[in-house]
Tab-separated table of C-alpha atoms in Angstrom:
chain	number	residue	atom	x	y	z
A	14	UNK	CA	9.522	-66.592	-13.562
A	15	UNK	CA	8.052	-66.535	-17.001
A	16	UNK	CA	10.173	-65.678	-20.105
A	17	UNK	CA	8.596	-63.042	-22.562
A	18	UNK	CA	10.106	-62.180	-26.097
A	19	UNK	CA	11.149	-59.057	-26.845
A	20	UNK	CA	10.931	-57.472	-30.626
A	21	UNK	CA	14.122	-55.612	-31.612
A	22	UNK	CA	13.881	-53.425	-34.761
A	23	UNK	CA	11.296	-53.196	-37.292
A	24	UNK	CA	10.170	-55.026	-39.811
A	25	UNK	CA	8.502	-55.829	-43.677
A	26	UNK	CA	6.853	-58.085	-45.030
A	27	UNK	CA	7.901	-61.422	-46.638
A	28	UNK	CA	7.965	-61.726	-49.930
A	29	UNK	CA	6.285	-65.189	-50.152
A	30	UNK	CA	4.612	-66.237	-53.424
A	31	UNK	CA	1.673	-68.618	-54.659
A	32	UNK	CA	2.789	-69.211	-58.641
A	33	UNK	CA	1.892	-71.746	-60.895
A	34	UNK	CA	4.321	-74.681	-60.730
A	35	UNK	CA	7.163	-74.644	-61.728
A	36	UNK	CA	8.222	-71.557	-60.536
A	37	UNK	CA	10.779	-70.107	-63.173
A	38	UNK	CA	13.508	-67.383	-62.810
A	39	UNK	CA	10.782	-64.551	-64.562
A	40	UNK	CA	8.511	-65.031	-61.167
A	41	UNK	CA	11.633	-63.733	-58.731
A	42	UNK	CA	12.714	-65.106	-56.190
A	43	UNK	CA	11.460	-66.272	-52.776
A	44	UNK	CA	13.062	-64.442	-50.204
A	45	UNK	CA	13.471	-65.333	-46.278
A	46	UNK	CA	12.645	-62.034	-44.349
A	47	UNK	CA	15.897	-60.209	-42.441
A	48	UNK	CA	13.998	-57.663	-40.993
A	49	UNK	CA	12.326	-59.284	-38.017
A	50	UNK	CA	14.265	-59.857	-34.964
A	51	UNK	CA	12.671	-61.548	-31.781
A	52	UNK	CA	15.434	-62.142	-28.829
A	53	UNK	CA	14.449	-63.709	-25.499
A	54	UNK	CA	13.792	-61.155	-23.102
A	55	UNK	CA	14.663	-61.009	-19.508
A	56	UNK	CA	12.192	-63.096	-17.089
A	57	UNK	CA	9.577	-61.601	-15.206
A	58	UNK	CA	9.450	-62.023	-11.540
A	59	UNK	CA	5.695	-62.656	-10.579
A	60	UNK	CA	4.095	-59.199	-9.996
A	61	UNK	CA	6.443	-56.941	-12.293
A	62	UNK	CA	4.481	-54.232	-13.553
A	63	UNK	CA	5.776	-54.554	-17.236
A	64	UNK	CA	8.357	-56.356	-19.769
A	65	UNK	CA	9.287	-52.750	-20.824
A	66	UNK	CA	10.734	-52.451	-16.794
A	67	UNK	CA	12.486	-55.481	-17.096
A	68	UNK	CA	13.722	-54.464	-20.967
A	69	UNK	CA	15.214	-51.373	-19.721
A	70	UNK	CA	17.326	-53.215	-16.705
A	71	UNK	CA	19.146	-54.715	-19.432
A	72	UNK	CA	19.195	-51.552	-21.700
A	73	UNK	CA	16.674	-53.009	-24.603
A	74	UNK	CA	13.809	-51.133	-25.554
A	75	UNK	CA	10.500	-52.876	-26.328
A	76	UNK	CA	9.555	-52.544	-30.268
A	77	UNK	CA	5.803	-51.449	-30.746
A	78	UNK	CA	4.992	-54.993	-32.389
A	79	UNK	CA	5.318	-56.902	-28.989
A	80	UNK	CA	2.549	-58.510	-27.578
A	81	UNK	CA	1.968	-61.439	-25.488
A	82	UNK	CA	0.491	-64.693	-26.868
A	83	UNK	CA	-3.325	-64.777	-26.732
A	84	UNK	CA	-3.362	-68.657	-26.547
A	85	UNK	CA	-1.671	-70.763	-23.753
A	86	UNK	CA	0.593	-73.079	-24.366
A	87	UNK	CA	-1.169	-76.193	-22.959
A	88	UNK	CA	-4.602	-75.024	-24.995
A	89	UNK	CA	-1.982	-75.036	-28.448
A	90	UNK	CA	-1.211	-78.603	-27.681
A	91	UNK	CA	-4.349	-80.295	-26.824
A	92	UNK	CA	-6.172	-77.820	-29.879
A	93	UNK	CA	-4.049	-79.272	-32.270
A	94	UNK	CA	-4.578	-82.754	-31.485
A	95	UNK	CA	-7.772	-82.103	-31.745
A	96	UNK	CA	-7.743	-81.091	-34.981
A	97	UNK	CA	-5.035	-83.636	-35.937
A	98	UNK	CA	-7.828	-86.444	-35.094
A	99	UNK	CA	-10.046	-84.695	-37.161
A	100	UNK	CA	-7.748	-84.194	-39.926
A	101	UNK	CA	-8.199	-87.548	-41.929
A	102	UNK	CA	-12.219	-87.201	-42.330
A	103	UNK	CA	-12.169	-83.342	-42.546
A	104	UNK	CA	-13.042	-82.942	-46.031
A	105	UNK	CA	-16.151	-85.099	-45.744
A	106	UNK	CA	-18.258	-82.239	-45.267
A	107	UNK	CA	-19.357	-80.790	-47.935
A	108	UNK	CA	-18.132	-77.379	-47.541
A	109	UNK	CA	-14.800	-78.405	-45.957
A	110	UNK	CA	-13.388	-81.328	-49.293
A	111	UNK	CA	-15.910	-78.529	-51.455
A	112	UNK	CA	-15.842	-82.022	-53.347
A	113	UNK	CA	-19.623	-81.438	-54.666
A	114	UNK	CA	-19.034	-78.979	-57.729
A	115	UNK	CA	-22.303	-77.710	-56.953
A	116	UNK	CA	-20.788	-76.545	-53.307
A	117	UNK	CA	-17.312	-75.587	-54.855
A	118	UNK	CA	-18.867	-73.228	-57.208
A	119	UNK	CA	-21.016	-71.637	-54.725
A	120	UNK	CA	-17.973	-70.707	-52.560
A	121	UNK	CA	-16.324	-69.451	-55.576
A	122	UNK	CA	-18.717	-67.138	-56.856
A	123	UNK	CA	-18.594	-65.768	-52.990
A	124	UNK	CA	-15.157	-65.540	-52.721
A	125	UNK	CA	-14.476	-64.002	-56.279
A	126	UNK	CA	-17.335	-60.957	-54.627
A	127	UNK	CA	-15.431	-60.678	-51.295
A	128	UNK	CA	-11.980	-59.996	-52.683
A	129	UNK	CA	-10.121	-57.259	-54.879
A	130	UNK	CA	-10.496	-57.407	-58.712
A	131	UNK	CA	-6.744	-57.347	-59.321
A	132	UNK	CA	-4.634	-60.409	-57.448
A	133	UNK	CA	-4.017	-59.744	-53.665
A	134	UNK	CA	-2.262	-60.989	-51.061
A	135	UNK	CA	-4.606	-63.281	-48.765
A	136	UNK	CA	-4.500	-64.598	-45.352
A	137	UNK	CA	-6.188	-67.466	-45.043
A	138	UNK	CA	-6.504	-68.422	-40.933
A	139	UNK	CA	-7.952	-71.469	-39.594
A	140	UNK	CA	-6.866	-72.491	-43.645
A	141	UNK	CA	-7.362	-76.519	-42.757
A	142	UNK	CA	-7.319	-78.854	-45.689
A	143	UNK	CA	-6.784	-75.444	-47.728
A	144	UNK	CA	-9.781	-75.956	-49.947
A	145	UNK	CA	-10.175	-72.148	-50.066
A	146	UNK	CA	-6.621	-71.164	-50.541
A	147	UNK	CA	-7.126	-73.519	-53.681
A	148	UNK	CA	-10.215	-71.362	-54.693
A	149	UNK	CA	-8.409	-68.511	-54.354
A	150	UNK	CA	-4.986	-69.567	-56.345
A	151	UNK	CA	-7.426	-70.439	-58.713
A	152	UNK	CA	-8.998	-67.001	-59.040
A	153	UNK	CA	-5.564	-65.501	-59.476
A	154	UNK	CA	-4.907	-64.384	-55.823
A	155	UNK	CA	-1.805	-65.026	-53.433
A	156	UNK	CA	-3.015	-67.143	-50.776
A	157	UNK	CA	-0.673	-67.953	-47.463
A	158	UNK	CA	-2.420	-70.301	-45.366
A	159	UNK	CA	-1.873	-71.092	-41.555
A	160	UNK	CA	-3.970	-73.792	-39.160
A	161	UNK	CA	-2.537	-74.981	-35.845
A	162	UNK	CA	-2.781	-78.593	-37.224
A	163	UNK	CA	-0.140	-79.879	-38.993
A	164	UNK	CA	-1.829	-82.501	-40.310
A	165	UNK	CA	-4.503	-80.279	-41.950
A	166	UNK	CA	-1.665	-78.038	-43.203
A	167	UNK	CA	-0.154	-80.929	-45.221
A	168	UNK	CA	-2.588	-81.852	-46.731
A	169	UNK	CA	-3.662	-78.121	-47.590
A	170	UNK	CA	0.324	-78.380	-48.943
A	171	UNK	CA	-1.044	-81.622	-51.269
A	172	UNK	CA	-4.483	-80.110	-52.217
A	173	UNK	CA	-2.261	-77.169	-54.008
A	174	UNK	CA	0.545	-78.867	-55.254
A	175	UNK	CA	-1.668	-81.464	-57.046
A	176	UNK	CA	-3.533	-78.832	-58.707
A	177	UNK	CA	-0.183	-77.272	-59.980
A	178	UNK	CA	-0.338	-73.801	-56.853
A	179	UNK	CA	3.318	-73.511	-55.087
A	180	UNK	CA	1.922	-71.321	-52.146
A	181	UNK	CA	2.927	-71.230	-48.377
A	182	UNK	CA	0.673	-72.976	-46.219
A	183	UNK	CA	1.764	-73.280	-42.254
A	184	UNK	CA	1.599	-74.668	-39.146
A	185	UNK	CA	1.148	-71.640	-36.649
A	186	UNK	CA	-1.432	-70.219	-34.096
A	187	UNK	CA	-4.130	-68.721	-36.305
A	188	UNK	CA	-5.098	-66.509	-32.901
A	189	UNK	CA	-1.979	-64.689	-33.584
A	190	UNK	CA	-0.409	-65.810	-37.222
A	191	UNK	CA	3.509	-66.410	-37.001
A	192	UNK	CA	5.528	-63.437	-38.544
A	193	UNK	CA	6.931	-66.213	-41.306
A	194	UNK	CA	3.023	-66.146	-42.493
A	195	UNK	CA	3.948	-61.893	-43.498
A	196	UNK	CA	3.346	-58.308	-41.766
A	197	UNK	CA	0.596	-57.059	-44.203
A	198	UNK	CA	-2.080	-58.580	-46.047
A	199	UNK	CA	-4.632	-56.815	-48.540
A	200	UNK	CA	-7.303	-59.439	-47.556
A	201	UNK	CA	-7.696	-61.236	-44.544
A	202	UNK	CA	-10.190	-64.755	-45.010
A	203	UNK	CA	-11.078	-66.492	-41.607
A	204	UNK	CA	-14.044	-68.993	-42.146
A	205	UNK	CA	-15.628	-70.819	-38.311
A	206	UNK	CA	-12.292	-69.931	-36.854
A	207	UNK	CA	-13.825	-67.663	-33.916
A	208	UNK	CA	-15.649	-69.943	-32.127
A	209	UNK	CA	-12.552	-72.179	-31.282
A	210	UNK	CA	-10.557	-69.353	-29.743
A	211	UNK	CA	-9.984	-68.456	-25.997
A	212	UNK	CA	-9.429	-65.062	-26.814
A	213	UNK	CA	-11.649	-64.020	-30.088
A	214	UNK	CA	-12.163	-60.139	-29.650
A	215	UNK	CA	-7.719	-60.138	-28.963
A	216	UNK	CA	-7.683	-61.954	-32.563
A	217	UNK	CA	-9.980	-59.648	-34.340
A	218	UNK	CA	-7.423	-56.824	-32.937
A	219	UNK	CA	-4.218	-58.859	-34.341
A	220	UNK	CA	-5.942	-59.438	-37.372
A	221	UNK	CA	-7.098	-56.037	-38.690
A	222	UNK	CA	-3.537	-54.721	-37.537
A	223	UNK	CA	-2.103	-57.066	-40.408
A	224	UNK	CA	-4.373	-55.210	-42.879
A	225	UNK	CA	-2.815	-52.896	-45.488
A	226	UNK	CA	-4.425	-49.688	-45.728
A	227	UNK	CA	-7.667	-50.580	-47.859
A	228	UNK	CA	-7.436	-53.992	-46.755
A	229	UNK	CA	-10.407	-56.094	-45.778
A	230	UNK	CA	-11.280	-58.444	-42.930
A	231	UNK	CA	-13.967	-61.233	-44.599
A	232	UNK	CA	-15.441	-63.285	-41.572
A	233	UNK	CA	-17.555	-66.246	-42.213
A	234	UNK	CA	-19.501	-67.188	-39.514
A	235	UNK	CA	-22.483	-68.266	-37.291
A	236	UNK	CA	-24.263	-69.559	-34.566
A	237	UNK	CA	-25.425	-73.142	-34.355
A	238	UNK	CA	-25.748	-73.994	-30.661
A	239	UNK	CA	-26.277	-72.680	-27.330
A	240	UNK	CA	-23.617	-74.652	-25.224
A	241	UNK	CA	-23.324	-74.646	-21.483
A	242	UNK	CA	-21.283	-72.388	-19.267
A	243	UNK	CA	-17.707	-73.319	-19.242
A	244	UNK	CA	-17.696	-76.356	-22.022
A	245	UNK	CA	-14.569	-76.773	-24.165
A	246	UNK	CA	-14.513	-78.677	-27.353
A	247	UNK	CA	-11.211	-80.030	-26.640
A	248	UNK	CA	-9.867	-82.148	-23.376
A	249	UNK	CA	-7.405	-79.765	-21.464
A	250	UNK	CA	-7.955	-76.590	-23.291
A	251	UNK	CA	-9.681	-73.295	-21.701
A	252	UNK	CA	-13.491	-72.504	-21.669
A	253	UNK	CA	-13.979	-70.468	-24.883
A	254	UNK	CA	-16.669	-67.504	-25.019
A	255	UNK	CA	-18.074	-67.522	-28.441
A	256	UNK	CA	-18.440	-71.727	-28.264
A	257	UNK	CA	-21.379	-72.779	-30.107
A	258	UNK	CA	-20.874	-69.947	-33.063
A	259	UNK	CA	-21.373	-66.483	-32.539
A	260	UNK	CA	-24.205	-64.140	-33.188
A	261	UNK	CA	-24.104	-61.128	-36.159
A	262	UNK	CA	-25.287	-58.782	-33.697
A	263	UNK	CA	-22.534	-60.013	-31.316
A	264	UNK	CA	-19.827	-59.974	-33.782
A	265	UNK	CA	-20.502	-56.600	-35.098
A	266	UNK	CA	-20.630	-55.035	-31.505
A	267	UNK	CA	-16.967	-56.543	-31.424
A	268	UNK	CA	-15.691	-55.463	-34.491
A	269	UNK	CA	-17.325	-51.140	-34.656
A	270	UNK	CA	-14.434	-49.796	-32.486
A	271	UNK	CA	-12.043	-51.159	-35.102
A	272	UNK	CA	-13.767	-50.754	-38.231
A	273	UNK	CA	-15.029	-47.761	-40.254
A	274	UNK	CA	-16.633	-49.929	-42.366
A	275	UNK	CA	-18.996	-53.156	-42.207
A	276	UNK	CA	-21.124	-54.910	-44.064
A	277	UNK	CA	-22.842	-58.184	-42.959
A	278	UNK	CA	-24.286	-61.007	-45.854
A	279	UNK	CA	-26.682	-64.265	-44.827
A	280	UNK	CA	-24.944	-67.041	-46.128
A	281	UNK	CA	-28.487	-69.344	-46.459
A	282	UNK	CA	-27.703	-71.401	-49.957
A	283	UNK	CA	-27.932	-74.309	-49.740
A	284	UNK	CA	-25.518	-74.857	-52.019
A	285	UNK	CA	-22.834	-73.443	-50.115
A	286	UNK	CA	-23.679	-76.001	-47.337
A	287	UNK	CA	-24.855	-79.044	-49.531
A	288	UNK	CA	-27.433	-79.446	-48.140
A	289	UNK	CA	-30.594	-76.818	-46.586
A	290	UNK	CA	-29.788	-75.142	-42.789
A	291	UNK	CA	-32.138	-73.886	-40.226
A	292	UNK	CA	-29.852	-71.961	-38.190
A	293	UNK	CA	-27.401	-68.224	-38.522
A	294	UNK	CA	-24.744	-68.427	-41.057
A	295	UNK	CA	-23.454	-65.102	-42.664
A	296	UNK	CA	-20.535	-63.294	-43.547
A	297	UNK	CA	-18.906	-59.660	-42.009
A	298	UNK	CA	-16.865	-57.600	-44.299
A	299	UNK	CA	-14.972	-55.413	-41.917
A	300	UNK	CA	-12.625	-52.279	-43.348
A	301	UNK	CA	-10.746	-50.388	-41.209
């Protein structure tokens, strides 16, 4: 018997801000969001043939926004220990601390081309020590962050209060961001986040259905190894498909039933990477 969740209602957006602290009474307030209900739905006998069977026994109906999670359980746990471990040292590379100003300004010139002229509303998935949610505060934009390590996530949380940015920055599945993150995003930002998921072609699908009409999905990306069948990058977790980076070419294929527009741009500076790299980095614009 496996318990699902089922959504009741509709829902909005959250109104959740990134403002220069301190936040006064002239920036509004920040509101929790009413209009999301999840309830625990009735359990599903091996071999039912839906929730919406087992919805109806009990005279709910399934909302339109249900889905079921694209990352196990047991994968969340060992993932984020993972990343926990890795948390302390994380900003050593140079385009993770963006510590080199050289690298830091390279990244911002690229960000300030992928997103709107006027301030937006940005997702930032796989946000880890939130050195691009700080970029993008900077530039005037609204960034909510979310990475399945909490240790990342604080110190994303200290990386943007230090430099004077109240914004929300989370501990959630990236896969599939938690409805706290918001319901509808102008931009979506997701940099080497693909690779580490079981399920990457489900997340592209979640991710463009957060978009706002006009919105944009900016993937940075690449491919840096060929790994062997099956490998995992973390003890415990499942074998992940696009391990190793993925391809432009495969990427693209993914994303053309969902998008009306792409556009794809080699990301070969050196000065993005500090240092000079031999192998595919770019980034995918994708519009619906």
């Amino acid at each position: 018997m496996k318990p699902r969740l089922v959504m009741i209602g509709g829902h909005r957006r959250s109104s959740l801000l990134c403002v220069r602290a301190p936040v006064t009474e002239e920036d509004g307030p920040v509101t929790e969001d009413p209009g999301l209900g999840l309830l625990a739905g009735p359990a599903l006998p091996d071999g039912s043939d839906s929730v919406e069977d087992s919805a109806d026994r009990v005279g709910l109906s399934v909302g339109a926004g249900w889905h079921a999670p694209l990352m196990p359980e047991s994968d969340i746990a060992s993932i984020s220990s993972y990343w926990d471990a890795a948390a302390p040292s994380f900003d050593e590379e140079a385009d993770h601390g963006l510590r080199d100003p050289l690298v830091r300004a390279a990244w911002a010139e690229r960000l300030r081309s992928w997103m709107p002229h006027s301030p937006a509303d940005v997702l930032d998935l796989g946000c880890g020590t939130g050195s691009l949610s700080l970029l993008l505060a900077e530039q005037g934009h609204r960034p909510v962050g979310v990475d399945l390590s909490s240790l990342m996530v604080e110190q994303a949380r200290r990386k943007l209060a230090a430099a004077g940015f109240d914004c929300t920055m989370m501990t959630g599945d990236a896969s599939d961001p938690p409805a706290e993150a918001g319901h509808s995003f102008d931009v979506i930002l997701v940099r080497h986040l693909l690779w580490t998921l079981p399920d990457p072609e489900g997340a592209l699908r979640r991710w463009i259905g957060l978009l706002r009409p006009g919105g944009r999905l900016v993937l940075v990306e690449g491919r840096w190894q060929v790994p062997e069948s099956g490998q995992t990058y973390a003890a415990g977790s499942a074998s992940l498909p696009w391990l190793g980076g993925v391809s432009a070419e495969r990427l693209l294929l993914a994303l053309r039933p969902l998008a009306a527009e792409l556009r794809t741009e080699p990301l070969t500076d050196p000065d993005l990477w500090g240092r000079p790299i031999h192998d595919e980095r770019y980034a995918v614009i994708a519009r619906p």
